[in-house]
C-alpha atoms as one frame of an Amber mdcrd trajectory, in Angstrom:
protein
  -8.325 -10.111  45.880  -7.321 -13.248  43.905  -9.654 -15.592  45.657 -12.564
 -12.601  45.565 -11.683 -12.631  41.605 -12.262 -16.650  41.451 -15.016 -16.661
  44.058 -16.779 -14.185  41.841 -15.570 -16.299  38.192 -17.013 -19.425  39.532
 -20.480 -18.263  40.683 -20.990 -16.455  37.453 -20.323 -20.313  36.078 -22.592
 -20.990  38.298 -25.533 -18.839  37.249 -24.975 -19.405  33.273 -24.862 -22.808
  34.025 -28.931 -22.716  35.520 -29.958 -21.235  32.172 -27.768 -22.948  29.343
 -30.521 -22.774  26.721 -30.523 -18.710  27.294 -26.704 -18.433  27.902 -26.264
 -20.608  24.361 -28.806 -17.965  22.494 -27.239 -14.863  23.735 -24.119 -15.828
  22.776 -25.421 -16.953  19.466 -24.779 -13.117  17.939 -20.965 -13.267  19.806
 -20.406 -17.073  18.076 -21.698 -16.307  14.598 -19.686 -12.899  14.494 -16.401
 -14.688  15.430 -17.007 -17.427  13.124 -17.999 -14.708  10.396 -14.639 -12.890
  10.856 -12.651 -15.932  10.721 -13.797 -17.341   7.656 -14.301 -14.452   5.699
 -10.436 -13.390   6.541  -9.644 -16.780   5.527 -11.170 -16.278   1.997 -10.124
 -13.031   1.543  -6.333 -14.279   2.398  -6.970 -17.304  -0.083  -7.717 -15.140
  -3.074  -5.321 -12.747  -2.505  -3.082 -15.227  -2.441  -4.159 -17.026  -5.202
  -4.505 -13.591  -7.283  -0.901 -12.733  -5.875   0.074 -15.971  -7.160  -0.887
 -15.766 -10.339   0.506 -12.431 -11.455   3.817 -13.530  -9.576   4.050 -16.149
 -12.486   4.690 -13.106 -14.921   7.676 -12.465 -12.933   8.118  -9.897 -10.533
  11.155  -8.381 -12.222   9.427  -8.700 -15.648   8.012  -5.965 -17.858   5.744
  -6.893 -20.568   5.854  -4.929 -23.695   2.615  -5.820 -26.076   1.419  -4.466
 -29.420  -1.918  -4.108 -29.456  -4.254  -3.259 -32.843  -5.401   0.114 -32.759
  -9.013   0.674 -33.599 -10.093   0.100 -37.638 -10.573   3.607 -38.871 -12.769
   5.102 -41.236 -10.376   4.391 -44.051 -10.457   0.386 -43.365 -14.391   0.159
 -43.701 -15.205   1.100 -47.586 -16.906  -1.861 -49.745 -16.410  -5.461 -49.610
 -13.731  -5.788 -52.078 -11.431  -3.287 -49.501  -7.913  -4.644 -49.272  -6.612
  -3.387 -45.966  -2.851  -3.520 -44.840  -2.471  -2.501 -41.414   0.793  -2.080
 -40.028   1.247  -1.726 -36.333   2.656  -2.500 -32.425   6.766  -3.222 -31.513
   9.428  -2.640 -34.220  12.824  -4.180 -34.091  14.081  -0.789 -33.896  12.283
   0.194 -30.424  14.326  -2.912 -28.824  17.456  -1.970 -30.129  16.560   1.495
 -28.407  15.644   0.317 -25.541  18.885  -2.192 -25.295  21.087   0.760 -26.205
  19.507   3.863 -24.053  18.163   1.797 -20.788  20.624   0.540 -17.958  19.707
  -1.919 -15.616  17.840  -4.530 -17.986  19.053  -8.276 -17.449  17.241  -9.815
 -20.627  14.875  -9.262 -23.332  13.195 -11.830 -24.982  11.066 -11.118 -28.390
   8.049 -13.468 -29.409   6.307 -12.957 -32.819   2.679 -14.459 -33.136   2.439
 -15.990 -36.171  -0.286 -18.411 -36.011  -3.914 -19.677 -34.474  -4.666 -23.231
 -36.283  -2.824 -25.675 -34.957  -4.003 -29.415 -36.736  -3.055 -33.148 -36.816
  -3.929 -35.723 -38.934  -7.420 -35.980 -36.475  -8.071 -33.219 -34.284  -7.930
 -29.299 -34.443  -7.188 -26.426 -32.070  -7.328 -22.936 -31.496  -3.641 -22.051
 -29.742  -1.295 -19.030 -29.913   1.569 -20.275 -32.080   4.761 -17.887 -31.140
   8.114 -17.816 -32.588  10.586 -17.108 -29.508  13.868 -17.910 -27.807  15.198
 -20.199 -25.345  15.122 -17.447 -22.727  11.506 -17.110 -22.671  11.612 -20.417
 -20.558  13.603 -18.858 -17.902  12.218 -14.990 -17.758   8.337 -16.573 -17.731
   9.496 -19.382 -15.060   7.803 -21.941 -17.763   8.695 -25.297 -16.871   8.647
 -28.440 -19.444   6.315 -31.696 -18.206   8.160 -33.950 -20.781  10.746 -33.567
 -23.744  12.895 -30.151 -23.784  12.203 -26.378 -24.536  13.476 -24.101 -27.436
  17.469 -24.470 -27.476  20.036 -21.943 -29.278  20.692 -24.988 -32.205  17.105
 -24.637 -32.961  17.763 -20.709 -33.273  20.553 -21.174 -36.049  18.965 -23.586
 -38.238  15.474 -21.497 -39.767  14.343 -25.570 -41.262  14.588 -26.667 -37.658
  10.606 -26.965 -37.733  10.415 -27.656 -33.730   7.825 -26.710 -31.296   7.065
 -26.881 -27.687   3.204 -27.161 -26.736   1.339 -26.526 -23.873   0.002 -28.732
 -21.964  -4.142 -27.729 -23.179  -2.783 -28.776 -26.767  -1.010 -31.352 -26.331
  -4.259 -33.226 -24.437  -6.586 -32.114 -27.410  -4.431 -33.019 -30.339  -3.248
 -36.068 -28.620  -5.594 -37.011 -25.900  -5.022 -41.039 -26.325  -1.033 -40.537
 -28.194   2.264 -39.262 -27.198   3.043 -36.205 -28.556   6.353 -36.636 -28.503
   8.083 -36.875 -31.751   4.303 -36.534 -33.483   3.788 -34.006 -36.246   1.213
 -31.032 -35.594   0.635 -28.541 -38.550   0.357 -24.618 -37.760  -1.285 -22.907
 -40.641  -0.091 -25.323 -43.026   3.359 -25.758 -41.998   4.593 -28.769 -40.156
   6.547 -29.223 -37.224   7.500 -31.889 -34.809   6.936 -31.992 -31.168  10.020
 -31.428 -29.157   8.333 -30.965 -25.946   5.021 -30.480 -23.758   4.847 -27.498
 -21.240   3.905 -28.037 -17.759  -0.022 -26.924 -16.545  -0.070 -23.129 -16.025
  -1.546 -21.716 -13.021  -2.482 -18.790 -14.624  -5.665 -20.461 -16.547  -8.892
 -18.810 -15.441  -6.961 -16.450 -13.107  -6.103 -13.031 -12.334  -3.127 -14.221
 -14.952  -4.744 -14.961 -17.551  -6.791 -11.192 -17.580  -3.027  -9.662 -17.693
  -1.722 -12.076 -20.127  -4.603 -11.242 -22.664  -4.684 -15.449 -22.978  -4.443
 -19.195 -21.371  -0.921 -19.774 -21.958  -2.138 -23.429 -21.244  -2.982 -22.694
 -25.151   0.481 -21.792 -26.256   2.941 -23.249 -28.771   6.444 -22.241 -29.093
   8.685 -22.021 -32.174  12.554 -20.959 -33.070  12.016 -17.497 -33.781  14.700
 -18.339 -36.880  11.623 -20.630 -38.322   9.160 -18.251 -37.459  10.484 -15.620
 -39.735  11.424 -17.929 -42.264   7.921 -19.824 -42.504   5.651 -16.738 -41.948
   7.320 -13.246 -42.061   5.995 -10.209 -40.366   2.425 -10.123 -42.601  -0.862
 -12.236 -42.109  -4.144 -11.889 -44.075  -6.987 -12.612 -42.775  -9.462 -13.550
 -45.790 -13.381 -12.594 -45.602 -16.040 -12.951 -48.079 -14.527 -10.758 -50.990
 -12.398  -9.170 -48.987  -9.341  -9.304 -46.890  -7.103  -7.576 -44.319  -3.629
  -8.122 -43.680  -1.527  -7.289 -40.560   2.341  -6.398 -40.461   3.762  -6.840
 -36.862   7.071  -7.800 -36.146   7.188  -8.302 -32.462   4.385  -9.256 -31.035
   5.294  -9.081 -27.183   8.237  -8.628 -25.097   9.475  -9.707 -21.819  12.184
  -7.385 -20.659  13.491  -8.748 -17.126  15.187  -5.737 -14.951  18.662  -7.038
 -12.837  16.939  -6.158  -9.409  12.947  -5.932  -8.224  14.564  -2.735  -6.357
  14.710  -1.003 -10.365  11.438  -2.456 -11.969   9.495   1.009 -10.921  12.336
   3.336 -12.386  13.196   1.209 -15.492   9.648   0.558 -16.434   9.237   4.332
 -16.525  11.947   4.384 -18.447  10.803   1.789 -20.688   7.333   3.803 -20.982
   8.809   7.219 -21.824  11.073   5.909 -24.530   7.721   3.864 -26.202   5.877
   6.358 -26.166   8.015   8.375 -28.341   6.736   6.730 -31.586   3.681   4.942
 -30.227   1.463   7.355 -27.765  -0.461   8.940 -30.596  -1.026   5.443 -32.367
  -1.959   3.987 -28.773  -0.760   0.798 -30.546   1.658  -0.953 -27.584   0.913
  -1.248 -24.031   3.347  -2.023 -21.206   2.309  -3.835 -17.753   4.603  -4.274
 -15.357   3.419  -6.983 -12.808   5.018  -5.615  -9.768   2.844  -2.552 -10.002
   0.234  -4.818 -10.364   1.099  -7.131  -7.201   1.456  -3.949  -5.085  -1.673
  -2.722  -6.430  -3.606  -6.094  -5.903  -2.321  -6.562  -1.949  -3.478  -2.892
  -1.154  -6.846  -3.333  -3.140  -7.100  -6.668  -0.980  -6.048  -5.492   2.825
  -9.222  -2.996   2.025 -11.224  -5.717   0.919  -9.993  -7.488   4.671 -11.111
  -4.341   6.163 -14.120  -4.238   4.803 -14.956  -7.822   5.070 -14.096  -7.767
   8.843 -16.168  -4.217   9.145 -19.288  -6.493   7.907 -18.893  -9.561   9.950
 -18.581  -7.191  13.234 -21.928  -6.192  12.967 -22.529  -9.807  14.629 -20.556
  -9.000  17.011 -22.203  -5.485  17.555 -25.773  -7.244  17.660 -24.554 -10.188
  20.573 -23.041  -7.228  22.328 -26.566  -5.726  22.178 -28.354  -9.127  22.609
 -25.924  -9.824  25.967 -26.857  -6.265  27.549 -30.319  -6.757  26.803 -30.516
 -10.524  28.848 -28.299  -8.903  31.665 -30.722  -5.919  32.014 -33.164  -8.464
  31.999 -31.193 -10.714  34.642 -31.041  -7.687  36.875 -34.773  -7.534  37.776
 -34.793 -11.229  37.623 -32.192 -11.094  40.328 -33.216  -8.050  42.302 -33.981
 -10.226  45.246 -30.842 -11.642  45.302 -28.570  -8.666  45.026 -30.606  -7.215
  48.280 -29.624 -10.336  50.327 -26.180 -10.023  48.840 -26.012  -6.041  50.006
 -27.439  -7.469  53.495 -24.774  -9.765  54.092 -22.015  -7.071  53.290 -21.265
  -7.325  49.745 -20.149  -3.647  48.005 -21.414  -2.434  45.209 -17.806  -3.242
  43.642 -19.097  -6.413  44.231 -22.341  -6.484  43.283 -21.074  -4.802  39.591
 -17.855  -7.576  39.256 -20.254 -10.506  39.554 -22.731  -9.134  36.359 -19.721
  -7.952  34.564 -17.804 -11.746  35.303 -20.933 -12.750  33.977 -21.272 -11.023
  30.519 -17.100 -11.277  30.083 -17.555 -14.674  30.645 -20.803 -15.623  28.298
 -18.888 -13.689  25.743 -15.791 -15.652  26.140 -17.473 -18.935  25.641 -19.440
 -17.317  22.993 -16.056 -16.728  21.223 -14.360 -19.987  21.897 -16.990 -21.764
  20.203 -17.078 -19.165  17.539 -13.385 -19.986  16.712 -14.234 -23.926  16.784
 -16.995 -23.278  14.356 -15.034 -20.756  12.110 -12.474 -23.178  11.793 -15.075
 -26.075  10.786 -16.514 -23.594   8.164 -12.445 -23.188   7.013 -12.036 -26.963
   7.094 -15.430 -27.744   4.829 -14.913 -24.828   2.428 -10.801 -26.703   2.096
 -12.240 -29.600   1.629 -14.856 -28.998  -0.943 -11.954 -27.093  -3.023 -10.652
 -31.216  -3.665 -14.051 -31.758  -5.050 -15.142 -27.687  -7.107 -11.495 -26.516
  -7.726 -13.565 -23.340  -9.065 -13.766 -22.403  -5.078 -11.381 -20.452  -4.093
  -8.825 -22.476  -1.087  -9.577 -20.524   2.261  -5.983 -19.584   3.955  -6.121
 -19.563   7.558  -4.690 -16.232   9.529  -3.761 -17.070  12.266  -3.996 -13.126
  14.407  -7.864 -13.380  13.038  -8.242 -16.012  15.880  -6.587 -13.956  18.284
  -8.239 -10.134  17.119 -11.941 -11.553  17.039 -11.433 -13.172  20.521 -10.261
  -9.737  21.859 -13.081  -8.125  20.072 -15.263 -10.844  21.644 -14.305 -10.839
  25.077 -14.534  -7.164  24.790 -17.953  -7.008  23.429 -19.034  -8.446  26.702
 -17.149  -6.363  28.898 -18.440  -3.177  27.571 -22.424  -4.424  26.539 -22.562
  -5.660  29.960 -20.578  -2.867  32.298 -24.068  -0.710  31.669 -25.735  -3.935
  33.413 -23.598  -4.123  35.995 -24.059  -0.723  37.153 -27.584  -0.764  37.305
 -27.684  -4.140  39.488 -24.617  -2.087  42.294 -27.514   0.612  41.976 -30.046
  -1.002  43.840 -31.087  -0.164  47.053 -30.750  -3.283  49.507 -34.026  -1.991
  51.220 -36.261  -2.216  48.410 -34.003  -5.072  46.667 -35.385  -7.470  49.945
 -38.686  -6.503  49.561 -39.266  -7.315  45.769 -40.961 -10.518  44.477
């Protein structure tokens, strides 16, 4: 039987190898499907990883607490002259609730936004100037590229004008200087560089859209000097008019003690908000676990769905390969008579078409895998060069699944083939042209 199977192996071989131009376009449909699977996995695994990634950076045992501005109503929009005081979002007194009523929270960290104009003696920027803690480094994972964070001294002195800047400010304010130990003004006040925040991955990503902002655009301050320097009210000044804007927390990070508790205590968290601040709809809570979980479900559809389109490829070789071995049967009519006349079976006659097409579609999807993995390798490679492309991640049971799928494309487009060459009648198979 074994030497039957490899008789039968090599003579298929054989006949593919007398027509390589029409064995190469039949198995174009089985090579470009193969390919197609491969690389589209691979770019649906990058940006799910790179999505996963980015909202990882919020921490996965983090739940952000934001105050939001609730929409102007009709009483804000009289004449010009209007003076508007709008107060709004977290209140001291919904932390110390939360740290009194809610078990299983590790840290919270508070950070009041107190400015947007960050100057030198030169250059200008737009940045989110927040006054915050030393823990904020180690809830948010931030790490410093030079200098030092935020310490507790800084917290106990409210004249200790420090800050920490990120690393998009420091390159605009000081793009030819080092920032270090320079003086930057936020909204009039002065402060001195301490330190310079390491590139965030989150800029331009999935991050960023949760985070409301590039936190490459961030500057830190002792929360101490942040009260002292700017209070809890802001006016924005128009033309004959102003509006002012009394927050006193801003945002929180509240870490939970285990990922295992993040669902429950972020409920928790939720329930006890929206006591005071449902009806205003004037804080919001995201929890980036929820959102991880969310974003790996929403993406192993995506896989599916990616896969479900690049199999139509495989669908139309599988077509393409039965209609050449249909073909290849009246070709060959002649030869399956002699065949029959020199005792082969019909077993026989159907193993040697069906070697055939399993065969054609095997090659088809070996060379499919080389030239998905070239597509992989060119789309890595021009990431070095438009860092806006997303980096293709190789998965490795893609290789393995579209070969299956491959090899079995060929078995079943070309079993319908194979019967209809054991059905011919030696007789009548002699006597054809």
């Amino acid at each position: 039987m074994m030497t039957f199977l490899i008789e039968t192996l090599l003579l298929g071989l054989v006949n593919l190898s007398l027509h390589k131009s029409r064995s190469l376009l039949t198995a174009l449909g089985i090579i470009f499907g193969v390919a197609a699977v491969i690389t589209m996995v691979a770019i649906g695994e990058g940006n799910k990883q790179k999505a996963l990634a980015d909202i990882r950076e919020l921490g996965a045992r983090n739940v952000i607490v934001r105050s939001v501005k609730p929409p102007s109503d009709s009483a804000s929009s009289g004449s010009s002259s209007r003076q508007v005081l709008i107060k709004y979002g977290i209140k001291r007194k919904d932390i110390r609730r939360v740290e009194e009523t809610i078990d299983g929270i590790e840290r919270i960290v508070n950070l009041k936004r107190v400015g947007t104009k960050v100057t030198n003696n030169k250059h200008k920027v737009s940045a989110e100037v927040f006054g915050t803690t030393s823990e904020l480094a180690q809830v948010t994972r931030l790490q410093i590229a030079r200098g030092r964070y935020l310490t507790d001294a800084d917290q106990k002195k409210s004249v200790n004008n420090v800050a920490v800047v990120g690393d998009a400010v420091a390159r605009r304010l000081f793009a030819l200087e080092d920032p270090l130990g320079k003086t930057i003004h936020i909204d009039q006040q002065a402060f001195t560089v301490v330190g310079i925040l390491k590139p965030v991955g989150l800029a331009a990503g999935a991050g960023t859209a949760l985070v409301g902002r590039d936190l490459n655009f961030d500057v830190h301050i002792p929360m101490s000097a942040a009260m002292a320097r700017f209070g809890d009210t802001r006016v924005n000044r128009g033309n004959g008019s102003f509006e002012a804007t009394s927050v006193e927390i801003s945002e929180v990070y509240i870490q939970i003690s285990s990922e295992k508790a993040v669902p429950i205590v972020a409920e928790q968290i939720r329930h006890l908000l929206d006591i005071e601040h449902q009806e205003k709809g004037d804080v919001t809570t995201i929890v980036p676990m929820e959102l991880l979980l969310q974003a790996e479900r929403t993406q192993k559809m995506f896989n599916v769905l990616m896969v479900a389109i690049s199999s139509v490829s495989l669908l139309v070789g599988g077509i393409g390969i039965m209609n050449i071995m249909l073909a290849t049967v009246t070709e060959r009519t002649r030869e399956i008579g002699i065949r029959r006349a020199l005792g082969a079976t019909r077993i026989h006659i159907a193993y040697q078409f069906l070697v055939e097409t399993t065969v054609l579609s095997g090659i088809g999807g070996i060379i499919g895998i080389l030239v998905g993995l070239g597509a992989i390798a060119a789309l890595v490679y021009a990431n070095q060069y438009f860092p806006s492309l997303e980096k293709p991640q190789l998965v490795p049971i893609s290789i393995l699944v579209s070969f299956v799928v491959a090899s079995s494309v060929g078995i079943i487009f070309g079993l319908y083939p194979a019967v209809m060459a054991s059905r011919q009648d030696p007789i009548v198979a002699l006597r054809h042209d």
